[in-house]
mmCIF file of C-alpha atoms in Angstrom:
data_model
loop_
_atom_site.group_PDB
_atom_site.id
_atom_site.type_symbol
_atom_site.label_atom_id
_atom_site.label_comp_id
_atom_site.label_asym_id
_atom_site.label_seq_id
_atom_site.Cartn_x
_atom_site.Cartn_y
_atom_site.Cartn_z
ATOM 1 C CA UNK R 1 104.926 8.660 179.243
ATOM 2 C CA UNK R 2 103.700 11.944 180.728
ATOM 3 C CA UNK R 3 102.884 12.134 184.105
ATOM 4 C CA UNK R 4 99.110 13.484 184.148
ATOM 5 C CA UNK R 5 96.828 14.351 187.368
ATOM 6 C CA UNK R 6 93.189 12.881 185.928
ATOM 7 C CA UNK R 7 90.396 13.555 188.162
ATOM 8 C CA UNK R 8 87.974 10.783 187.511
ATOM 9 C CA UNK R 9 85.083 12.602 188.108
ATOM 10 C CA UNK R 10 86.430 15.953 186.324
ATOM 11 C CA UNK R 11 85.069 18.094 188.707
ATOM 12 C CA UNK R 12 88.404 20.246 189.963
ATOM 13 C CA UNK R 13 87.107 23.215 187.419
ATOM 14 C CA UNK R 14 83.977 23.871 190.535
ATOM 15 C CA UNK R 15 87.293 24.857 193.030
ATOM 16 C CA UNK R 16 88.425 27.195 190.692
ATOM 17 C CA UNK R 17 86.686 30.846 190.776
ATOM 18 C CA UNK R 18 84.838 32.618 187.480
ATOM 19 C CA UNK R 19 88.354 34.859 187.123
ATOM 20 C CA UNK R 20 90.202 31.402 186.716
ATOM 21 C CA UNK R 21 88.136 30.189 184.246
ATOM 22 C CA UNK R 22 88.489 30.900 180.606
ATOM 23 C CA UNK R 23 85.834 31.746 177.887
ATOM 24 C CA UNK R 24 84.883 29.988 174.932
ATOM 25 C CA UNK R 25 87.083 29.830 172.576
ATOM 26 C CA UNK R 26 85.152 28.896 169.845
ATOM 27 C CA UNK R 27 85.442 30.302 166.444
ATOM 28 C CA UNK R 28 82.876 29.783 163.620
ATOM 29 C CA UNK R 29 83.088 31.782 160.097
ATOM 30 C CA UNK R 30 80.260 30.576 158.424
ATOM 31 C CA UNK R 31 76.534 30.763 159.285
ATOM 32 C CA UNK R 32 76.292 27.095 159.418
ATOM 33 C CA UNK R 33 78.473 24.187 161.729
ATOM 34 C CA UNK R 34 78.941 21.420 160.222
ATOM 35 C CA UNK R 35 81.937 19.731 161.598
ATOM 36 C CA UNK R 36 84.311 19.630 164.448
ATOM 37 C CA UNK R 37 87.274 18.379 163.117
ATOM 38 C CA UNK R 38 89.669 15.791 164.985
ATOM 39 C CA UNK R 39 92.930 16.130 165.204
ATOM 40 C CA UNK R 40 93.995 14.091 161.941
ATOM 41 C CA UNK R 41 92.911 18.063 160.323
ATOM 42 C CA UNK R 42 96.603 19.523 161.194
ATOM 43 C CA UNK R 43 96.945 22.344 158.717
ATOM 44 C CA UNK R 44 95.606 25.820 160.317
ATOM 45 C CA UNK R 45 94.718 28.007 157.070
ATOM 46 C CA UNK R 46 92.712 24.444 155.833
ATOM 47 C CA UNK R 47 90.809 23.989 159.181
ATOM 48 C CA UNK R 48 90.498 27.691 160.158
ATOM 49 C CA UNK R 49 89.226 28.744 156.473
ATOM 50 C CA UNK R 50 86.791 26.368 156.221
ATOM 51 C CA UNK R 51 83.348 28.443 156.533
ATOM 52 C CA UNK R 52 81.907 24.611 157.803
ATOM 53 C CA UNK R 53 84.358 24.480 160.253
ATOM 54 C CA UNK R 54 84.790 24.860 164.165
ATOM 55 C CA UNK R 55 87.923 25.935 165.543
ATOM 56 C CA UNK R 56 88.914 26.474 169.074
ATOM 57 C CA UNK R 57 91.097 29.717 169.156
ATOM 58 C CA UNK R 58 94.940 29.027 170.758
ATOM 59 C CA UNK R 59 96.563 31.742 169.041
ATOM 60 C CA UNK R 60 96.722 34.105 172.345
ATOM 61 C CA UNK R 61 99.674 31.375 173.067
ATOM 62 C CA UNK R 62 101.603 32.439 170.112
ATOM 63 C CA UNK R 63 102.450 35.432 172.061
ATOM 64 C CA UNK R 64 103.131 33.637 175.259
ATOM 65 C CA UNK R 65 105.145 31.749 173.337
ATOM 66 C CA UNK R 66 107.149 34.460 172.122
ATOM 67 C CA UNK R 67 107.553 35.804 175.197
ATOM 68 C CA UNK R 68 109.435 33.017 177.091
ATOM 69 C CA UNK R 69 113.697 33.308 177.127
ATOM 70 C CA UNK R 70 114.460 30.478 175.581
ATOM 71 C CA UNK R 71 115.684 29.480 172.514
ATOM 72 C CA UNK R 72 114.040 26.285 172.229
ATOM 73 C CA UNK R 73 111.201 25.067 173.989
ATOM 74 C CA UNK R 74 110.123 21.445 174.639
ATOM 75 C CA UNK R 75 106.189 20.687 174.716
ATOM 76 C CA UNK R 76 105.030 17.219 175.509
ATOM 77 C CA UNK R 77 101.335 16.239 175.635
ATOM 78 C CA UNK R 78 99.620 12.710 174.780
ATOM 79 C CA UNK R 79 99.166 11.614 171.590
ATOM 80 C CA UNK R 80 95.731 13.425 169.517
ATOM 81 C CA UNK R 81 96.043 16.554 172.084
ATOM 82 C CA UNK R 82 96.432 18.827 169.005
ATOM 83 C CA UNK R 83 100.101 19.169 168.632
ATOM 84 C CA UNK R 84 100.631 19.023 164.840
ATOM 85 C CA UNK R 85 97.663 22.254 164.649
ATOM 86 C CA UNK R 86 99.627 23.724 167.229
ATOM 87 C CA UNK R 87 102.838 23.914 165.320
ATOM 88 C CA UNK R 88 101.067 24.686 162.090
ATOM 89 C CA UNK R 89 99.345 27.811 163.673
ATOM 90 C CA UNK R 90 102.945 29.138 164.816
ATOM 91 C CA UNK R 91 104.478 27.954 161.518
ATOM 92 C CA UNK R 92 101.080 29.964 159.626
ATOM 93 C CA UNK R 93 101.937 33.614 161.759
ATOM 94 C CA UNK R 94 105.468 33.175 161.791
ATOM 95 C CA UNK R 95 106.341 32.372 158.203
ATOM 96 C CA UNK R 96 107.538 34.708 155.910
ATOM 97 C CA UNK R 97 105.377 32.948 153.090
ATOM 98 C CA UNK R 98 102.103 33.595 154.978
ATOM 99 C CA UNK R 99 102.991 37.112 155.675
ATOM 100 C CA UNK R 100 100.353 38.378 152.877
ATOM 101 C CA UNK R 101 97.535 36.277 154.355
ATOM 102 C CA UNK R 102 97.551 37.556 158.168
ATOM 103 C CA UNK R 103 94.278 38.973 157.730
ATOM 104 C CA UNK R 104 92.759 36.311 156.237
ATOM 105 C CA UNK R 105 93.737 33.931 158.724
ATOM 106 C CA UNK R 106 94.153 35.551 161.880
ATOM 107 C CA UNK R 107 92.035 39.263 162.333
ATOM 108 C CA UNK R 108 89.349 38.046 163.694
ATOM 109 C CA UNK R 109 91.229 35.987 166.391
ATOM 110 C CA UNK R 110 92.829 37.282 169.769
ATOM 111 C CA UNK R 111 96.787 37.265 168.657
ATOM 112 C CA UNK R 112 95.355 40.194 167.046
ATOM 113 C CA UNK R 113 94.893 42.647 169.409
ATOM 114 C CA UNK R 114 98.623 41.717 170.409
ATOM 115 C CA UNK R 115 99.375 42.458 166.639
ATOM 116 C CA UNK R 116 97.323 45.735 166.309
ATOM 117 C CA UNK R 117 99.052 46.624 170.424
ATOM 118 C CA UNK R 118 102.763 46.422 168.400
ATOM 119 C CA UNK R 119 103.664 43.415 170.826
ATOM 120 C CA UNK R 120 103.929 40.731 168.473
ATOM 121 C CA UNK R 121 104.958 40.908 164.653
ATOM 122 C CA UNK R 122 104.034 38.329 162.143
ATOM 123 C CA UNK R 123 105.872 36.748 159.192
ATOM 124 C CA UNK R 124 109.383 37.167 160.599
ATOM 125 C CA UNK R 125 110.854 34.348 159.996
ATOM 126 C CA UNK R 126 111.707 31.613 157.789
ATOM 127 C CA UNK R 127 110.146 28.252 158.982
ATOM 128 C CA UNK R 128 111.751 24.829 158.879
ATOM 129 C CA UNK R 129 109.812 22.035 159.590
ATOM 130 C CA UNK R 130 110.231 18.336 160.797
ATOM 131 C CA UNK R 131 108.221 15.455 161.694
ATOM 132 C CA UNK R 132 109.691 12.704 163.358
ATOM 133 C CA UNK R 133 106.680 10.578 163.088
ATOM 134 C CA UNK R 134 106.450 10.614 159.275
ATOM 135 C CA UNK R 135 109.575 8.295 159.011
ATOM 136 C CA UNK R 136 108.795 5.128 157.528
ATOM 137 C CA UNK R 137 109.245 2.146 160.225
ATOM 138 C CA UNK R 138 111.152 -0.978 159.798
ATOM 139 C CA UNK R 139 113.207 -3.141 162.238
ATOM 140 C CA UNK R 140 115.968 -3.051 160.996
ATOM 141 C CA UNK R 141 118.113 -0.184 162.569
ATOM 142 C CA UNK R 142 120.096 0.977 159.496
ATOM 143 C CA UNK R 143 116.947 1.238 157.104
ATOM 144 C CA UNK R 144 115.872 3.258 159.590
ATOM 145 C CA UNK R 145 118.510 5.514 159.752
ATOM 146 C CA UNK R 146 117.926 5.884 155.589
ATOM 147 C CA UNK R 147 114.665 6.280 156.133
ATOM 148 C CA UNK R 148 115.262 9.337 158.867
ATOM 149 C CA UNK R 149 117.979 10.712 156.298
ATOM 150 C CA UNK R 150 115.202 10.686 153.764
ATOM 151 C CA UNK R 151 112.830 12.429 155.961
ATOM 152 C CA UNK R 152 115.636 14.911 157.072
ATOM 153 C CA UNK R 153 116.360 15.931 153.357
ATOM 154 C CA UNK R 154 112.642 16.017 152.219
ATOM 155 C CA UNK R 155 112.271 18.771 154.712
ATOM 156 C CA UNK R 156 114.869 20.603 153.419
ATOM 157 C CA UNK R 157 113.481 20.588 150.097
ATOM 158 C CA UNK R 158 110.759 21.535 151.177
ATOM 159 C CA UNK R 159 112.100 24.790 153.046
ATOM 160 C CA UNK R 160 113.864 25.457 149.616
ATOM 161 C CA UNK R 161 110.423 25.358 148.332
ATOM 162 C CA UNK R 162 108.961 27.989 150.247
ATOM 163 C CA UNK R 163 112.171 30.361 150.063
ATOM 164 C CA UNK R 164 113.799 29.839 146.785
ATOM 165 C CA UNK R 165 112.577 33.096 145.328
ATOM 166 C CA UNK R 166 113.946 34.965 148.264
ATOM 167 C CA UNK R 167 117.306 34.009 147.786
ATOM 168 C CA UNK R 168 117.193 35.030 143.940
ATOM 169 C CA UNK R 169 118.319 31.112 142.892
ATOM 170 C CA UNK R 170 116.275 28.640 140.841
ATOM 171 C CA UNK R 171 115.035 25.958 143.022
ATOM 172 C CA UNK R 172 116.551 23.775 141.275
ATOM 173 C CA UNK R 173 120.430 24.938 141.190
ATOM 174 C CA UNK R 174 119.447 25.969 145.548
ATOM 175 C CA UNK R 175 118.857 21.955 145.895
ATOM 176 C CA UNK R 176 121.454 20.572 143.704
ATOM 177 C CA UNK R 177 124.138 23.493 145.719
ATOM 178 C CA UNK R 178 123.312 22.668 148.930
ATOM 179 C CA UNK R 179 121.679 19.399 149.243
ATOM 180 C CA UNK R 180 123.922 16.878 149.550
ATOM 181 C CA UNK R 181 121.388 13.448 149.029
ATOM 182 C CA UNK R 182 124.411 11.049 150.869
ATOM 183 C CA UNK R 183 124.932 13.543 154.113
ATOM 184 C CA UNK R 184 121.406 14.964 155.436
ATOM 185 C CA UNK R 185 123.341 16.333 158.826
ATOM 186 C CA UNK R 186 126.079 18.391 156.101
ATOM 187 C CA UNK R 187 122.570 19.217 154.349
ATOM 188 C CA UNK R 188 121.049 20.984 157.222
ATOM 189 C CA UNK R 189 124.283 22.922 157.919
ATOM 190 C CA UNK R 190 124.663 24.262 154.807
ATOM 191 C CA UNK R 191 120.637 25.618 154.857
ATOM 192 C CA UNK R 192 121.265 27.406 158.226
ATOM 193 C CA UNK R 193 124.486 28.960 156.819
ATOM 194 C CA UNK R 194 122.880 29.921 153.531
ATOM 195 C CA UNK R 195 120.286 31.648 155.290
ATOM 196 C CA UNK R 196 122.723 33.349 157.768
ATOM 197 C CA UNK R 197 125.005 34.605 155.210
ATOM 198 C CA UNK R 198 121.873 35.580 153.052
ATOM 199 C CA UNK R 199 120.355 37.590 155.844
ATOM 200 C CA UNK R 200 123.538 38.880 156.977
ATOM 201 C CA UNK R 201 124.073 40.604 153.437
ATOM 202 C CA UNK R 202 120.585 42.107 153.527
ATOM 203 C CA UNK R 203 120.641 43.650 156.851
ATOM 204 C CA UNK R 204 123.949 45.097 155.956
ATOM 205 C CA UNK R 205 123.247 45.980 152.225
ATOM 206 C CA UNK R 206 120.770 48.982 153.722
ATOM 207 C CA UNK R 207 117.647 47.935 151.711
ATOM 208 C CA UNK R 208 114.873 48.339 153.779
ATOM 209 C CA UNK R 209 112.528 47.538 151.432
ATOM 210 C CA UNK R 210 113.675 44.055 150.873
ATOM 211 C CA UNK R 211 111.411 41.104 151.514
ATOM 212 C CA UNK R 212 113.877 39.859 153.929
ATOM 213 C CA UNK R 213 115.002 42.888 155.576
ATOM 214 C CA UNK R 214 112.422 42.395 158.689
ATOM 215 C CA UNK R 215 113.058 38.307 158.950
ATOM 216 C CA UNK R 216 115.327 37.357 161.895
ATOM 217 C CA UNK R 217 116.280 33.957 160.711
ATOM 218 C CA UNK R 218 115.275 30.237 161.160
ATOM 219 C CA UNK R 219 112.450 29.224 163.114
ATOM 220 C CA UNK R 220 112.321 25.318 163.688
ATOM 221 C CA UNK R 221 109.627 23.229 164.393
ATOM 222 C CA UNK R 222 109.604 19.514 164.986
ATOM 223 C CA UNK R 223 106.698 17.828 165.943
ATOM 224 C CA UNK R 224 106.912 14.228 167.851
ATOM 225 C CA UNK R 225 110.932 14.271 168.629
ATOM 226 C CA UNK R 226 110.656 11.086 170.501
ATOM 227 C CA UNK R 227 108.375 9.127 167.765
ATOM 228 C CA UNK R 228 111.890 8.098 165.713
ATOM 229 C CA UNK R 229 113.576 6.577 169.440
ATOM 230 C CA UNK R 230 110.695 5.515 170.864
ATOM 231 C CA UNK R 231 109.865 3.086 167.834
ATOM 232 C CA UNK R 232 113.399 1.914 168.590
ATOM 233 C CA UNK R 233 114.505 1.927 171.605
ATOM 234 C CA UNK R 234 113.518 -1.495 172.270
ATOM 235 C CA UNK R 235 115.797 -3.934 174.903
ATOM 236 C CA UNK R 236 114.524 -6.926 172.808
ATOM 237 C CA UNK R 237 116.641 -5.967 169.567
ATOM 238 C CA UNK R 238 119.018 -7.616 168.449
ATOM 239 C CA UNK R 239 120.950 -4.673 167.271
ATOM 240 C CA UNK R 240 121.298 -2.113 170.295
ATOM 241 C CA UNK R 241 119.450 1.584 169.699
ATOM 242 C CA UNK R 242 122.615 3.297 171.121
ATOM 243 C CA UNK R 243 125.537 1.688 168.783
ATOM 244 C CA UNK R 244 122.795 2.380 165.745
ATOM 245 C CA UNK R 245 123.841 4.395 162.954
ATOM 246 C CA UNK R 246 119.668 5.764 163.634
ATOM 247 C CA UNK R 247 121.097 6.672 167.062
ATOM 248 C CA UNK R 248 124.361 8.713 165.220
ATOM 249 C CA UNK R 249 121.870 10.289 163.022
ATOM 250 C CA UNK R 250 119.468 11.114 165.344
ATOM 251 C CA UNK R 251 122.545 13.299 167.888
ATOM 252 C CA UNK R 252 124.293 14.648 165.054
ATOM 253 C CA UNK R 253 120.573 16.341 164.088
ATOM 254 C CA UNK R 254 119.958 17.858 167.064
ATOM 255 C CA UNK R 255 123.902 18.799 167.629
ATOM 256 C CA UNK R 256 123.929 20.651 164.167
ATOM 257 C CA UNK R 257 120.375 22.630 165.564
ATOM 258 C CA UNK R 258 122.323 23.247 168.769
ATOM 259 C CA UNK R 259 126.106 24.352 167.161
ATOM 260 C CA UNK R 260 123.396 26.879 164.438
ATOM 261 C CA UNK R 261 121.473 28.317 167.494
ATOM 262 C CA UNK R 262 124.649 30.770 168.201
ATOM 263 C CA UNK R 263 124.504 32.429 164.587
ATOM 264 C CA UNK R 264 123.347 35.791 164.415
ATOM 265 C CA UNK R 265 120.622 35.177 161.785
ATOM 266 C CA UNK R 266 120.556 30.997 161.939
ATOM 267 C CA UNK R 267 118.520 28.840 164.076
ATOM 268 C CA UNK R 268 116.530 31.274 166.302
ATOM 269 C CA UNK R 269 113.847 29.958 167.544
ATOM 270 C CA UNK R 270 113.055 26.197 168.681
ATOM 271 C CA UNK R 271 109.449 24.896 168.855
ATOM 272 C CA UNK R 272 110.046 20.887 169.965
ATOM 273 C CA UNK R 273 106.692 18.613 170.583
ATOM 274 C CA UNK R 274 106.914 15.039 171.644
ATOM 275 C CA UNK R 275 105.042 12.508 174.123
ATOM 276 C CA UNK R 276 107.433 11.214 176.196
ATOM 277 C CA UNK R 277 109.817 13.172 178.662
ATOM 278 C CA UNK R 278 113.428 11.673 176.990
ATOM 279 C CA UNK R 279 116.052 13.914 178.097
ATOM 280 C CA UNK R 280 117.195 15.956 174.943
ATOM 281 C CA UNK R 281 120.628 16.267 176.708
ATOM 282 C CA UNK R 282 121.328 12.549 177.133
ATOM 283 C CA UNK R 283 119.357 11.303 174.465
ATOM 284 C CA UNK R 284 120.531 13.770 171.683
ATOM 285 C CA UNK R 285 124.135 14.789 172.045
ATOM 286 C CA UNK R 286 124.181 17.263 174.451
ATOM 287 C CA UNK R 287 121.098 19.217 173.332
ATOM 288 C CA UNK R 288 120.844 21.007 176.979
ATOM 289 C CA UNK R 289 119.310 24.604 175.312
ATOM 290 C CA UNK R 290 115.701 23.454 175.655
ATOM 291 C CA UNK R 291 113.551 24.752 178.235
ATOM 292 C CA UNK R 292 110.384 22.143 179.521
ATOM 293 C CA UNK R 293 107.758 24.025 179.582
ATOM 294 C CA UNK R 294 105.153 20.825 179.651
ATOM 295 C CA UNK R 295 103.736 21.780 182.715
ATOM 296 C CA UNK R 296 104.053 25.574 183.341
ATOM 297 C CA UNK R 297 100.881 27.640 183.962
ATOM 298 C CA UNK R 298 101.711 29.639 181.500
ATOM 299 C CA UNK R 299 100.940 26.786 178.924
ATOM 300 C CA UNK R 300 98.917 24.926 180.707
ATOM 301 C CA UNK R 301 95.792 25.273 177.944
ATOM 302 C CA UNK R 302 97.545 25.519 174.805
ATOM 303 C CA UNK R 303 96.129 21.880 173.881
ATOM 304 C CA UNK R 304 92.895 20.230 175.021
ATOM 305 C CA UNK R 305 89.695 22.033 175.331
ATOM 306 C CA UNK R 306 88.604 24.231 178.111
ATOM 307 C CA UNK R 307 84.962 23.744 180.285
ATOM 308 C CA UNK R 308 84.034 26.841 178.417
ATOM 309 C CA UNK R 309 85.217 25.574 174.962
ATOM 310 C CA UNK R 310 82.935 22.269 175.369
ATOM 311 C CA UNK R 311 80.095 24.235 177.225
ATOM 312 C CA UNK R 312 80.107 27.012 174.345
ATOM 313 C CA UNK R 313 80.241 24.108 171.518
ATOM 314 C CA UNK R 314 77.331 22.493 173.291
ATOM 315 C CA UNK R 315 75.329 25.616 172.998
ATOM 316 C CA UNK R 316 75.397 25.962 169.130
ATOM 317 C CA UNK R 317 74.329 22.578 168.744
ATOM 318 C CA UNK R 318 71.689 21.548 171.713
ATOM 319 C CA UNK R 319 68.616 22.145 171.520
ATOM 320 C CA UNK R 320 67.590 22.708 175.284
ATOM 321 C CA UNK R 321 69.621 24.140 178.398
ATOM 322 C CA UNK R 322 68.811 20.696 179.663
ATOM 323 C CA UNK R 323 70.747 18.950 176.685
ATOM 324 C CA UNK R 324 73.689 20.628 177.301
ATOM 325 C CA UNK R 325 74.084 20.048 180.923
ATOM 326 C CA UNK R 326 73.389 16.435 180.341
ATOM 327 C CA UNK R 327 76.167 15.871 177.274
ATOM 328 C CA UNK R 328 78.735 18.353 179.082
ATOM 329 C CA UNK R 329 77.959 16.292 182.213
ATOM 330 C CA UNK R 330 78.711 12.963 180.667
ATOM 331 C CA UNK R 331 81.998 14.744 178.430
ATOM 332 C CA UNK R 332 83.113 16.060 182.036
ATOM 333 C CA UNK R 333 82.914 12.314 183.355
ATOM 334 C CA UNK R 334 84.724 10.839 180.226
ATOM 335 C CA UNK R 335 87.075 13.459 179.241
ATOM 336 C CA UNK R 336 88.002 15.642 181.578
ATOM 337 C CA UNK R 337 90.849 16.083 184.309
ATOM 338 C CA UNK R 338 93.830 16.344 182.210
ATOM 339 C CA UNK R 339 95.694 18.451 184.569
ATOM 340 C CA UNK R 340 99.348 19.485 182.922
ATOM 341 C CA UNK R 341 100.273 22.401 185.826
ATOM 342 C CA UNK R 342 102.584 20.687 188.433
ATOM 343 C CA UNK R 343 102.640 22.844 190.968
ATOM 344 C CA UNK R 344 99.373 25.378 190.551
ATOM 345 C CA UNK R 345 96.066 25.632 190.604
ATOM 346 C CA UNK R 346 94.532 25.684 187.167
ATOM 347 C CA UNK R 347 91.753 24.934 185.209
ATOM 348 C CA UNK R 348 91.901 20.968 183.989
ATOM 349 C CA UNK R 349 91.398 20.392 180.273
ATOM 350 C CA UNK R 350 88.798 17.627 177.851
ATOM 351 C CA UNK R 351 90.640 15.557 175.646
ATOM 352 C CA UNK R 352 90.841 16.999 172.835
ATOM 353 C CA UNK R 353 89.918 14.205 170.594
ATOM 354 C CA UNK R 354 87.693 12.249 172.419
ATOM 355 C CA UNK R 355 85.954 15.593 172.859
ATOM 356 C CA UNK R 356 85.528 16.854 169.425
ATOM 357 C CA UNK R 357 84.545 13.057 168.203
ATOM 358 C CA UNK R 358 81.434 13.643 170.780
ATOM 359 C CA UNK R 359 80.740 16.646 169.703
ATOM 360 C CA UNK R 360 80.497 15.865 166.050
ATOM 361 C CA UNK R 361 78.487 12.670 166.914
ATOM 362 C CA UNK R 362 75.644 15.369 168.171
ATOM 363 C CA UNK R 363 76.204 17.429 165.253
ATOM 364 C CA UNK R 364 74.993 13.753 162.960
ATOM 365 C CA UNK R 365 72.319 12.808 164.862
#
């Protein structure tokens, strides 16, 4: 599990001075608030679009993000933290596919002014996209490892399905080239190289004009690594997780990522979320690139809410100053304290969906 500092009483934020603390984040398009939505709402340009809609503005992370020297990072929070929104907001200004809606969905939040400053650029790059907790479970070990190949290829598809038109191919003849339905691992190899080689001929083909002539590659997400051996890795089975073909499957994935990092236009960028703190290098044939950044300052708020974030929400929805001191004093009891910087002082964060539940319960009543 992750290792958390909870204050009970969720008071640390009083230690911390007014520069330490952030401001509301709170973002509202419409005239009227109707909902905070909990974290089962995943997808950015449905929640963030949504005139009725709250959202609490992370994108400032995107360039914090971009920022660190790694090629893959590892993020692990609890579960209903707002992981899935997390990756869908990098996945939404990093796409190539969303490249035409950046105003739409992001001008009037603060990755912006990084934008406008020339320090970040969106829509360079071509997203793939797992989730490890969409398998279908079973007990037994080997329909497992179908099921994960299933999961594995659906993705791929799926990436075809956003980029088909970009590689001047039908999606049709792209799947039936380079999906192979018995091997997902050969599957996944051939995407990366397609897009390498693809790439690779643009850049060098002079036309800067072409739609791909910016992108820089592949970046992957994959949200809830562990969810697949967790569900697993059980010492009652009668079968063993490690002499699994789920276990083979499972290392060969996250060798292929690793042995496609090194291309000049594959894998480029890794964004990994999970729960539990499994070593990637033990755990997933020697996947050693990824840099833990689960409990650096630097990423310390990128899910949960902020004291602001709650205080602000309570604002647009109380009717008195005294209302809101008396729900954010019972939230602080409840819900805050989630402290995910080991070794600094910084400001402790609300659950996130124990937090937005209360909030919408004083939105209905």
């Amino acid at each position: 599990m992750v290792r958390v500092a909870v204050n009970p009483r969720g008071l640390s934020t009083n230690s911390l001075g007014p520069d330490k603390q952030g401001k509301c984040s709170l973002r509202i398009k419409g005239n009227k608030l109707e909902a905070f939505p909990r974290c089962s709402e995943s997808n950015f340009s449905k929640l963030h679009g949504n005139k009725r809609f709250a959202y609490f503005d992370r994108t400032r992370y995107v360039s914090v993000l971009d920022s660190i020297d790694a090629r893959a990072i590892l993020f692990l929070r609890p579960r209903r933290f707002g992981k899935s929104l997390t990756l869908s907001m990098l996945q939404h200004f990093h796409g190539l596919q969303h490249r035409d809606q950046y105003d739409e969905l992001f001008q009037d939040l603060d990755i912006d002014k990084h934008v406008k400053g020339d320090k970040i650029t969106p829509g360079e790059y071509m997203i793939l996209k797992f989730n490890f907790s969409a398998v279908n479970r079973t007990r037994d070990l080997n329909k497992a490892a179908q099921g994960l190949a299933v999961s594995i290829i659906r993705n791929l598809k799926g990436f075809y399905g956003d980029y088909y038109s970009y590689f001047g191919e039908s999606l049709g003849q792209l799947i039936s080239e380079s999906i192979d339905q018995g091997d997902a691992i050969n599957s996944l190899a051939n995407l990366v190289q397609l897009v390498n080689r693809t790439l690779w001929e643009v850049k060098n083909g002079g036309d800067k004009k072409h739609p791909l002539a910016n992108v820089k590659g592949i970046y992957l997400l994959a949200d809830e690594y562990d969810a697949f051996s967790n569900e697993y890795m059980d010492p009652h089975n009668s079968q063993p997780w490690a002499e699994s073909d789920a276990s083979s499957l499972v290392k060969d994935f996250w060798a292929t990522v690793k042995d496609n990092v090194g291309l000049p236009y594959g894998i480029q960028k890794c964004f990994i979320t999970g729960i539990s703190p499994l070593s990637l290098a033990d755990n997933t044939s020697g996947f050693n690139i990824a840099v833990n950044m689960s409990f650096k300052k630097e990423v310390a708020g990128l899910c949960g809410l902020s004291r602001a974030d709650v205080e602000g929400a309570l604002e647009r929805i109380c009717k008195s100053k005294a209302d809101v001191e008396r729900h954010l004093d019972r939230l602080t009891r409840y819900a805050n304290g989630y402290h995910f910087c080991r070794y600094e002082k910084s400001e402790p964060v609300f659950n996130t969906d124990t937090s937005l539940e209360y909030l919408q319960t004083r939105i209905s009543t």
